[in-house]
């Protein structure tokens, strides 16, 4: 263990984003105001007081733009408008104004790697015919083989199958192929083109002018591609994760794009920010995205991907802090999101998964830097694994022929109150994905008054995090502990101890118990799968 994060100087003003807790809202599944079973902007606005009560600093909205919804809205047809199923631009403006009145900042998603096939740019590319300049915004290429019937290279879609689809020309003849690293409905943009760069800077300016506080960048590591379109030929094991030298992930050219974006956002007042989604596998590669003249933050997925094992968790934390400290950046931690199996389930499910998730919450919120919470984790929601096939909408399920269940299980609408669906999600009984019958015990209404609930734990931890000066962007140093125990200090007055193992261990650290993830024993020991915060 080597990481040692130094605190800012006492004369420094710590930017809000270096220690914020930001709450991810999956728009379709948060709250439904009009009763159609789909979450919407008005529903989110009505529930903002609950997020203030929880104690978060900001919210991040997944895409709410017009979209055919081939990939949950990440196939954007118009990035400067609101999809009618989610409301109107007036609804967005009202949501933003209310968030700011309540002291919450608001981030929106931007999807720069690809557009929808319904985007005007792609429609123009198809209609323009061979040689159309409109096609230069995308990766149109002739196929291989005598008749061009084979894809231009061997690249695979993250959702399964080839990353290329062949078009039919307006005259009915077979045409070239276009690249889509995700679904065929999501054609990749060519970021070497000036009109693409200028177009996205205009999109950023549109939302900045409306007053948003920042952007989460989808697939931030994917914008640049090898211009030779070289075959992968088995050199990289997984289609969705970057490795050094990869022909379409984490190429050096992306950094010039983000330096331009940083120059733009820095012209606006109010500490507007970017957070990058980049699956890179190595913290030092991730650190390149958060150098002082590029993006502000980037998700640390190493902790999310680590198994429930003390060494694995320590290594993930240590590598992230060490790599980012070298460029003066602070980590941005996350345990769940809309693309991953919920961590209650990843950690074993049932009572064991809940106990581990409770301990992980205290671990997460005690680490230096910012943290992102995914809607429902404060309720201890598990992954829904028994959704009927006819309800599933994720392209991973559809493109794999049902072999992979996809991501719908972590996107089931939230339970707010009541004893039966839709559990207060909306005024109607239905939600776009069916909610389990046993979620009546997990509603926010049930948990508010229960001192032992997951919600109470999160509220208590977030309140302490605000009150204790050592947390957030404060100092960090590892401490020695028994095998299977993760221990660290946050300044001279705070210690976090997480017993990852199943057996009770001696609690060597001293101090007053400020918060524990589960019941403690009276002899100064720490039960298995339990975390504790100690203050002096």
Coordinates of C-alpha atoms in Angstrom, one line a residue:
X1 CA 0.0 0.0 0.0
X2 CA 1.6 3.3 -1.1
X3 CA -1.1 5.9 -1.6
X4 CA -1.0 9.0 0.5
X5 CA -3.2 11.8 -0.6
X6 CA -2.1 15.2 0.8
X7 CA -4.7 17.8 1.8
X8 CA -5.2 21.1 0.0
X9 CA -3.4 24.1 1.5
X10 CA -5.4 25.9 4.2
X11 CA -5.4 28.8 1.8
X12 CA -6.9 26.8 -1.1
X13 CA -10.6 27.0 -1.9
X14 CA -11.6 23.4 -2.7
X15 CA -13.8 23.3 -5.8
X16 CA -17.2 21.7 -5.1
X17 CA -16.6 18.8 -7.5
X18 CA -13.5 17.6 -5.7
X19 CA -15.6 16.3 -2.8
X20 CA -19.2 16.3 -4.0
X21 CA -21.7 13.4 -3.7
X22 CA -23.6 13.2 -6.9
X23 CA -26.7 11.2 -7.4
X24 CA -27.3 9.5 -10.8
X25 CA -30.9 9.6 -12.0
X26 CA -31.9 7.1 -14.7
X27 CA -34.7 9.3 -16.0
X28 CA -37.1 6.6 -17.2
X29 CA -37.0 4.9 -13.8
X30 CA -36.9 7.6 -11.1
X31 CA -40.4 9.2 -10.9
X32 CA -43.4 9.3 -13.2
X33 CA -45.6 12.5 -13.0
X34 CA -48.2 11.8 -15.7
X35 CA -49.0 8.1 -15.1
X36 CA -47.8 6.6 -18.3
X37 CA -45.4 4.3 -16.5
X38 CA -42.3 6.1 -17.7
X39 CA -40.3 8.5 -15.5
X40 CA -40.1 12.1 -16.6
X41 CA -38.7 15.5 -15.8
X42 CA -41.7 16.7 -13.8
X43 CA -41.5 13.5 -11.7
X44 CA -37.9 14.2 -10.9
X45 CA -38.7 17.8 -9.9
X46 CA -41.4 16.6 -7.6
X47 CA -38.9 14.3 -5.8
X48 CA -36.0 16.7 -5.4
X49 CA -36.8 17.4 -1.7
X50 CA -36.1 13.7 -1.0
X51 CA -32.6 14.0 -2.5
X52 CA -32.0 17.1 -0.4
X53 CA -33.1 15.1 2.6
X54 CA -30.7 12.3 1.6
X55 CA -27.9 14.8 1.6
X56 CA -26.4 14.7 -1.9
X57 CA -24.8 17.8 -3.5
X58 CA -25.8 17.3 -7.2
X59 CA -27.8 15.2 -9.6
X60 CA -26.8 13.7 -13.0
X61 CA -29.6 13.0 -15.5
X62 CA -29.2 10.2 -18.1
X63 CA -30.3 11.2 -21.6
X64 CA -33.8 12.8 -21.9
X65 CA -33.3 13.9 -25.5
X66 CA -35.5 12.9 -28.5
X67 CA -34.5 9.3 -29.3
X68 CA -35.9 6.1 -30.8
X69 CA -34.8 4.4 -27.5
X70 CA -32.8 1.7 -29.2
X71 CA -30.3 2.0 -26.3
X72 CA -32.2 3.6 -23.5
X73 CA -31.8 7.1 -24.9
X74 CA -28.1 6.8 -25.7
X75 CA -29.1 6.9 -29.3
X76 CA -29.7 10.6 -29.5
X77 CA -31.7 12.1 -32.4
X78 CA -31.6 15.7 -31.2
X79 CA -29.1 16.7 -28.4
X80 CA -30.7 20.1 -27.9
X81 CA -34.3 19.2 -27.2
X82 CA -36.4 17.2 -24.8
X83 CA -38.1 13.9 -25.8
X84 CA -41.9 14.4 -25.4
X85 CA -42.2 11.2 -23.4
X86 CA -40.1 13.0 -20.7
X87 CA -41.7 16.4 -20.9
X88 CA -40.8 19.7 -22.5
X89 CA -37.9 22.2 -22.4
X90 CA -40.1 24.3 -20.0
X91 CA -40.1 21.2 -17.7
X92 CA -36.3 21.0 -17.9
X93 CA -35.9 24.7 -17.1
X94 CA -38.3 24.3 -14.2
X95 CA -36.3 21.3 -12.9
X96 CA -33.0 23.1 -13.2
X97 CA -34.4 26.2 -11.4
X98 CA -35.9 24.1 -8.6
X99 CA -32.6 22.1 -8.2
X100 CA -30.7 25.4 -7.9
X101 CA -33.2 26.8 -5.4
X102 CA -32.7 23.7 -3.3
X103 CA -28.9 24.0 -3.4
X104 CA -28.4 21.1 -5.9
X105 CA -26.3 21.3 -9.0
X106 CA -27.4 19.5 -12.1
X107 CA -25.3 17.6 -14.7
X108 CA -26.6 16.2 -18.0
X109 CA -25.3 13.4 -20.2
X110 CA -23.6 14.1 -23.5
X111 CA -23.1 11.3 -26.0
X112 CA -20.3 12.3 -28.4
X113 CA -19.2 8.9 -29.7
X114 CA -22.3 8.3 -31.8
X115 CA -25.7 9.6 -32.8
X116 CA -29.0 7.9 -33.5
X117 CA -29.8 6.8 -37.1
X118 CA -32.7 9.3 -36.8
X119 CA -30.3 12.2 -36.2
X120 CA -30.5 14.7 -39.1
X121 CA -26.8 14.2 -39.8
X122 CA -27.2 10.5 -40.4
X123 CA -30.4 10.9 -42.4
X124 CA -28.6 13.3 -44.7
X125 CA -25.7 10.9 -45.0
X126 CA -28.1 8.1 -46.2
X127 CA -30.1 10.4 -48.5
X128 CA -27.0 12.0 -50.1
X129 CA -25.9 8.9 -52.0
X130 CA -22.3 7.9 -52.9
X131 CA -19.7 10.6 -52.4
X132 CA -22.0 12.8 -50.3
X133 CA -20.0 15.1 -48.0
X134 CA -22.6 14.4 -45.3
X135 CA -21.1 10.9 -45.0
X136 CA -17.8 12.4 -43.9
X137 CA -19.2 12.9 -40.4
X138 CA -19.4 9.1 -40.0
X139 CA -17.2 6.1 -40.7
X140 CA -18.6 4.9 -44.0
X141 CA -16.2 2.4 -45.7
X142 CA -16.4 -0.1 -48.6
X143 CA -16.7 -3.7 -47.6
X144 CA -14.1 -6.4 -48.2
X145 CA -14.4 -9.3 -50.6
X146 CA -15.1 -9.4 -54.3
X147 CA -18.6 -7.8 -54.0
X148 CA -17.9 -5.8 -50.8
X149 CA -20.1 -8.2 -48.9
X150 CA -17.8 -8.5 -45.9
X151 CA -17.3 -5.9 -43.2
X152 CA -14.3 -3.5 -43.6
X153 CA -12.5 -5.1 -40.6
X154 CA -13.0 -7.5 -37.7
X155 CA -14.2 -5.0 -35.1
X156 CA -17.0 -6.2 -32.8
X157 CA -19.9 -4.3 -31.2
X158 CA -19.9 -4.0 -27.5
X159 CA -23.5 -5.4 -27.7
X160 CA -22.4 -8.4 -29.8
X161 CA -21.9 -9.1 -33.4
X162 CA -20.0 -7.1 -36.0
X163 CA -19.4 -3.4 -35.5
X164 CA -20.4 -2.7 -39.1
X165 CA -23.7 -2.5 -41.0
X166 CA -24.2 -2.2 -44.7
X167 CA -26.6 0.4 -46.2
X168 CA -28.7 0.3 -49.2
X169 CA -28.3 3.3 -51.5
X170 CA -31.2 5.5 -52.5
X171 CA -31.3 3.7 -55.9
X172 CA -31.6 0.3 -54.2
X173 CA -28.0 -0.8 -54.8
X174 CA -25.8 -2.2 -52.0
X175 CA -23.8 0.6 -50.5
X176 CA -20.9 0.9 -48.1
X177 CA -20.7 -0.1 -44.5
X178 CA -20.9 2.2 -41.5
X179 CA -19.2 1.7 -38.1
X180 CA -21.2 1.3 -34.9
X181 CA -19.2 0.2 -31.8
X182 CA -22.6 -0.3 -30.1
X183 CA -26.0 -1.0 -31.7
X184 CA -26.6 -0.6 -35.5
X185 CA -28.9 2.3 -34.5
X186 CA -25.9 4.2 -33.1
X187 CA -23.5 5.1 -35.9
X188 CA -20.1 6.3 -34.8
X189 CA -19.0 9.8 -35.5
X190 CA -15.7 10.7 -37.2
X191 CA -14.0 13.1 -34.8
X192 CA -11.3 14.1 -37.3
X193 CA -14.0 16.2 -39.0
X194 CA -14.2 19.9 -38.1
X195 CA -17.9 20.0 -38.5
X196 CA -18.3 17.2 -35.8
X197 CA -16.1 19.1 -33.4
X198 CA -17.8 22.4 -34.0
X199 CA -21.2 20.8 -33.7
X200 CA -20.5 19.3 -30.3
X201 CA -19.0 22.5 -29.0
X202 CA -22.3 24.2 -30.0
X203 CA -24.2 21.5 -28.0
X204 CA -22.1 22.1 -24.9
X205 CA -22.7 25.8 -25.2
X206 CA -26.5 25.3 -25.6
X207 CA -26.8 23.6 -22.3
X208 CA -24.2 25.7 -20.5
X209 CA -26.2 28.8 -21.6
X210 CA -29.3 27.2 -20.1
X211 CA -27.4 27.0 -16.8
X212 CA -26.4 23.3 -16.3
X213 CA -23.5 22.7 -14.0
X214 CA -21.7 20.1 -16.1
X215 CA -21.7 17.0 -18.2
X216 CA -21.1 13.3 -17.9
X217 CA -19.4 12.2 -21.1
X218 CA -20.6 8.8 -22.4
X219 CA -17.9 6.5 -23.8
X220 CA -15.3 9.3 -23.3
X221 CA -12.4 6.9 -24.3
X222 CA -14.0 6.0 -27.6
X223 CA -14.0 9.0 -29.8
X224 CA -10.8 8.5 -31.7
X225 CA -10.2 5.6 -34.1
X226 CA -7.2 4.2 -35.9
X227 CA -7.5 5.8 -39.3
X228 CA -6.2 2.6 -40.9
X229 CA -9.0 0.7 -39.3
X230 CA -6.6 -2.1 -38.5
X231 CA -8.0 -5.6 -37.6
X232 CA -7.9 -6.4 -33.9
X233 CA -7.2 -10.1 -34.8
X234 CA -7.6 -11.4 -31.3
X235 CA -5.1 -9.0 -29.7
X236 CA -7.7 -7.7 -27.2
X237 CA -9.9 -10.0 -25.1
X238 CA -13.0 -7.9 -24.6
X239 CA -14.9 -5.6 -27.0
X240 CA -15.8 -3.0 -24.3
X241 CA -12.6 -2.4 -22.3
X242 CA -9.6 -0.4 -23.5
X243 CA -6.0 -1.7 -23.5
X244 CA -2.9 0.2 -24.6
X245 CA -2.5 0.2 -28.4
X246 CA -6.2 -0.5 -29.0
X247 CA -7.4 0.7 -32.4
X248 CA -10.6 2.3 -31.2
X249 CA -10.4 2.8 -27.4
X250 CA -8.3 5.3 -25.4
X251 CA -6.3 6.6 -28.4
X252 CA -4.1 9.7 -27.8
X253 CA -6.1 11.9 -30.1
X254 CA -9.1 12.1 -27.7
X255 CA -7.1 14.4 -25.4
X256 CA -7.0 17.2 -27.9
X257 CA -10.8 17.1 -28.1
X258 CA -11.1 17.4 -24.3
X259 CA -8.6 20.2 -24.1
X260 CA -10.8 22.2 -26.5
X261 CA -13.9 21.4 -24.4
X262 CA -12.1 22.5 -21.2
X263 CA -11.2 25.8 -22.8
X264 CA -14.9 26.3 -23.7
X265 CA -16.3 25.4 -20.2
X266 CA -13.7 27.6 -18.5
X267 CA -15.2 30.7 -20.2
X268 CA -18.4 30.1 -18.1
X269 CA -18.7 31.1 -14.4
X270 CA -19.7 28.8 -11.6
X271 CA -17.3 25.9 -11.7
X272 CA -19.0 23.9 -14.5
X273 CA -17.4 20.4 -14.9
X274 CA -17.0 17.3 -16.9
X275 CA -16.9 13.7 -15.6
X276 CA -15.7 11.0 -18.0
X277 CA -17.0 7.5 -18.4
X278 CA -13.9 5.6 -19.5
X279 CA -13.2 1.9 -18.9
X280 CA -9.5 1.8 -19.1
X281 CA -8.3 -0.9 -16.7
X282 CA -5.3 1.2 -15.5
X283 CA -5.4 4.2 -13.3
X284 CA -2.4 5.9 -14.9
X285 CA -4.2 5.8 -18.3
X286 CA -7.3 7.3 -16.6
X287 CA -5.1 10.0 -15.1
X288 CA -4.4 11.4 -18.6
X289 CA -8.0 12.4 -18.9
X290 CA -7.9 14.6 -15.8
X291 CA -4.7 16.5 -16.3
X292 CA -5.2 20.2 -15.4
X293 CA -6.1 21.3 -18.9
X294 CA -8.5 18.5 -19.7
X295 CA -11.5 17.0 -17.9
X296 CA -12.2 17.7 -14.2
X297 CA -13.0 14.1 -13.0
X298 CA -13.4 10.6 -14.3
X299 CA -15.2 7.6 -12.8
X300 CA -13.0 5.1 -11.0
X301 CA -14.4 1.8 -12.1
X302 CA -11.7 -0.2 -10.5
X303 CA -13.5 -0.1 -7.1
X304 CA -16.8 -1.1 -8.7
X305 CA -15.2 -4.0 -10.6
X306 CA -13.2 -5.3 -7.6
X307 CA -14.6 -8.4 -5.9
X308 CA -15.4 -8.4 -2.2
X309 CA -11.9 -9.1 -1.0
X310 CA -9.7 -6.9 1.2
X311 CA -6.6 -7.2 -1.0
X312 CA -8.6 -6.5 -4.2
X313 CA -10.4 -3.5 -2.7
X314 CA -7.2 -2.1 -1.2
X315 CA -5.3 -2.5 -4.5
X316 CA -8.1 -0.8 -6.4
X317 CA -8.1 2.2 -4.0
X318 CA -4.4 2.4 -3.8
X319 CA -3.8 2.4 -7.6
X320 CA -6.5 5.0 -8.2
X321 CA -5.3 7.4 -5.6
X322 CA -1.6 7.0 -6.6
X323 CA -2.3 7.4 -10.3
X324 CA -4.5 10.5 -10.0
X325 CA -2.4 12.2 -7.3
X326 CA 0.4 12.4 -9.9
X327 CA -1.6 14.8 -12.0
X328 CA -3.1 16.7 -9.1
X329 CA -6.6 15.1 -9.5
X330 CA -8.9 13.6 -7.0
X331 CA -10.7 10.3 -7.5
X332 CA -14.4 9.9 -8.3
X333 CA -15.7 6.7 -6.8
X334 CA -18.7 4.6 -7.7
X335 CA -20.2 1.3 -6.7
X336 CA -23.2 0.9 -9.1
X337 CA -24.6 2.6 -12.2
X338 CA -27.2 2.0 -14.9
X339 CA -24.9 -0.3 -16.8
X340 CA -23.8 -2.6 -14.0
X341 CA -25.4 -5.3 -11.8
X342 CA -26.4 -3.6 -8.6
X343 CA -23.8 -4.2 -5.9
X344 CA -26.1 -5.8 -3.4
X345 CA -26.4 -8.6 -5.9
X346 CA -22.8 -8.5 -7.0
X347 CA -21.7 -8.9 -3.4
X348 CA -23.6 -12.1 -2.9
X349 CA -27.3 -11.1 -2.7
X350 CA -29.7 -11.7 0.1
X351 CA -28.6 -10.8 3.7
X352 CA -24.9 -11.3 2.9
X353 CA -25.1 -8.9 -0.1
X354 CA -27.0 -6.3 2.0
X355 CA -24.4 -6.5 4.8
X356 CA -21.5 -6.1 2.3
X357 CA -23.3 -3.2 0.6
X358 CA -23.8 -1.4 3.9
X359 CA -20.1 -1.8 4.7
X360 CA -19.2 -0.7 1.1
X361 CA -21.3 2.4 1.5
X362 CA -19.1 3.6 4.5
X363 CA -16.0 2.6 2.6
X364 CA -17.1 4.6 -0.5
X365 CA -18.1 7.7 1.4
X366 CA -15.0 7.8 3.5
X367 CA -12.6 7.8 0.6
X368 CA -10.9 11.0 -0.7
X369 CA -12.6 12.8 -3.5
X370 CA -16.1 12.7 -5.0
X371 CA -18.6 9.9 -5.0
X372 CA -21.5 9.0 -7.3
X373 CA -24.6 7.2 -6.0
X374 CA -26.9 5.3 -8.3
X375 CA -30.6 5.8 -7.7
X376 CA -31.9 3.1 -5.4
X377 CA -28.6 2.1 -3.8
X378 CA -29.7 4.1 -0.8
X379 CA -32.7 1.8 -0.5
X380 CA -30.5 -1.3 -0.8
X381 CA -32.2 -2.4 -4.0
X382 CA -31.0 -5.7 -5.5
X383 CA -30.7 -6.5 -9.2
X384 CA -34.0 -7.8 -10.6
X385 CA -33.0 -11.1 -12.2
X386 CA -36.4 -12.6 -13.1
X387 CA -37.8 -10.0 -15.5
X388 CA -39.9 -11.7 -18.2
X389 CA -38.3 -11.9 -21.6
X390 CA -41.1 -9.9 -23.2
X391 CA -40.3 -7.0 -20.9
X392 CA -36.6 -6.7 -21.6
X393 CA -35.5 -3.9 -23.9
X394 CA -31.7 -3.8 -23.6
X395 CA -29.9 -4.2 -26.9
X396 CA -27.5 -6.7 -25.3
X397 CA -30.4 -9.1 -24.7
X398 CA -31.8 -8.5 -28.2
X399 CA -28.5 -8.8 -30.1
X400 CA -27.4 -11.9 -28.1
X401 CA -30.6 -13.8 -29.0
X402 CA -31.5 -13.8 -25.3
X403 CA -28.2 -15.5 -24.2
X404 CA -27.3 -12.4 -22.1
X405 CA -30.0 -10.8 -19.9
X406 CA -28.6 -7.2 -20.4
X407 CA -28.9 -4.3 -18.1
X408 CA -32.6 -3.9 -17.5
X409 CA -32.3 -5.6 -14.1
X410 CA -30.6 -2.5 -12.6
X411 CA -33.1 -0.1 -14.3
X412 CA -36.3 -1.2 -12.7
X413 CA -38.3 1.9 -11.5
X414 CA -37.9 3.0 -7.9
X415 CA -40.3 2.1 -5.1
X416 CA -41.3 5.2 -3.2
X417 CA -44.3 4.2 -1.1
X418 CA -47.3 1.8 -0.8
X419 CA -47.8 -1.9 -0.7
X420 CA -48.1 -2.7 -4.4
X421 CA -46.8 -1.6 -7.8
X422 CA -46.0 1.0 -8.9
X423 CA -45.1 1.8 -5.3
X424 CA -45.6 5.5 -5.7
X425 CA -43.4 5.6 -8.8
X426 CA -46.3 7.2 -10.6
X427 CA -50.1 7.7 -10.2
X428 CA -50.8 4.6 -12.2
X429 CA -50.3 0.9 -11.3
X430 CA -47.8 0.1 -14.1
X431 CA -44.2 0.9 -14.7
X432 CA -42.2 0.4 -18.0
X433 CA -40.4 -2.5 -16.3
X434 CA -42.3 -4.6 -13.7
X435 CA -41.3 -4.2 -10.1
X436 CA -40.9 -7.2 -7.7
X437 CA -43.6 -7.9 -5.2
X438 CA -41.2 -8.0 -2.3
X439 CA -40.1 -4.4 -3.0
X440 CA -42.9 -3.2 -0.7
X441 CA -40.5 -3.6 2.2
X442 CA -37.9 -1.5 0.4
X443 CA -39.9 1.6 -0.3
X444 CA -38.5 5.0 0.8
X445 CA -41.7 5.4 2.9
X446 CA -40.9 2.2 4.8
X447 CA -37.3 3.0 5.4
X448 CA -37.6 6.7 6.5
X449 CA -38.6 5.8 10.0
X450 CA -36.5 2.7 10.4
X451 CA -33.2 3.5 12.2
X452 CA -31.7 0.2 10.9
X453 CA -32.6 0.8 7.2
X454 CA -30.2 1.3 4.4
X455 CA -31.7 4.7 3.8
X456 CA -31.0 5.7 7.4
X457 CA -27.4 4.6 7.0
X458 CA -26.8 6.6 3.9
X459 CA -28.5 9.7 5.4
X460 CA -26.3 9.4 8.5
X461 CA -23.1 8.9 6.5
X462 CA -23.8 11.8 4.2
X463 CA -24.6 14.1 7.2
X464 CA -21.3 13.2 8.9
X465 CA -19.4 13.6 5.6
X466 CA -20.6 17.2 5.4
X467 CA -19.8 17.9 9.1
X468 CA -16.4 16.2 9.3
X469 CA -13.6 18.4 7.8
X470 CA -11.3 15.4 7.2
X471 CA -13.7 13.8 4.7
X472 CA -14.3 14.8 1.1
X473 CA -11.1 16.3 -0.3
X474 CA -9.2 15.9 3.0
X475 CA -6.0 13.9 3.5
X476 CA -5.7 10.1 3.2
X477 CA -3.2 7.6 4.6
X478 CA -3.3 3.8 5.0
X479 CA -3.1 2.3 8.4
X480 CA -2.1 -1.2 9.5
X481 CA -4.8 -3.7 10.3
X482 CA -5.4 -7.4 10.7
X483 CA -5.6 -9.6 7.5
X484 CA -8.9 -9.1 5.8
X485 CA -9.4 -5.6 7.2
X486 CA -9.1 -2.4 5.2
X487 CA -8.1 0.6 7.5
X488 CA -7.2 4.1 6.7
X489 CA -7.0 7.6 8.2
X490 CA -8.6 10.8 6.9
X491 CA -6.5 13.4 8.8
X492 CA -5.7 13.1 12.5
X493 CA -9.3 12.8 13.7
X494 CA -10.9 10.1 11.5
X495 CA -10.4 6.4 10.9
X496 CA -12.4 4.1 8.7
X497 CA -12.1 0.3 9.4
X498 CA -13.8 -2.2 7.2
X499 CA -13.8 -5.9 8.2
X500 CA -14.2 -7.5 4.8
X501 CA -13.9 -11.1 6.2
X502 CA -16.6 -13.1 8.0
X503 CA -14.9 -13.5 11.3
X504 CA -14.8 -11.0 14.2
X505 CA -11.5 -9.2 14.6
X506 CA -9.9 -7.0 17.3
X507 CA -10.6 -3.3 16.7
X508 CA -7.1 -1.9 17.1
X509 CA -8.0 1.7 16.1
X510 CA -9.1 4.0 18.8
X511 CA -11.7 6.7 18.9
X512 CA -15.4 7.4 19.3
X513 CA -17.7 5.3 17.1
X514 CA -19.4 7.8 14.9
X515 CA -21.2 5.3 12.6
X516 CA -21.2 1.6 12.0
X517 CA -22.7 -0.4 9.1
X518 CA -24.1 -3.1 11.5
X519 CA -24.4 -4.1 15.1
X520 CA -21.1 -4.1 17.1
X521 CA -20.0 -6.2 20.0
X522 CA -19.2 -4.7 23.4
X523 CA -15.7 -6.1 23.8
X524 CA -13.9 -3.7 21.4
X525 CA -14.1 -6.1 18.5
X526 CA -15.4 -5.6 15.0
X527 CA -17.8 -8.3 13.6
X528 CA -17.3 -9.7 10.1
X529 CA -18.6 -7.8 7.1
X530 CA -18.9 -4.6 9.1
X531 CA -17.5 -1.1 8.7
X532 CA -17.0 1.6 11.3
X533 CA -16.2 5.2 11.3
X534 CA -14.1 6.4 14.3
X535 CA -13.5 10.0 15.3
X536 CA -11.4 11.5 18.0

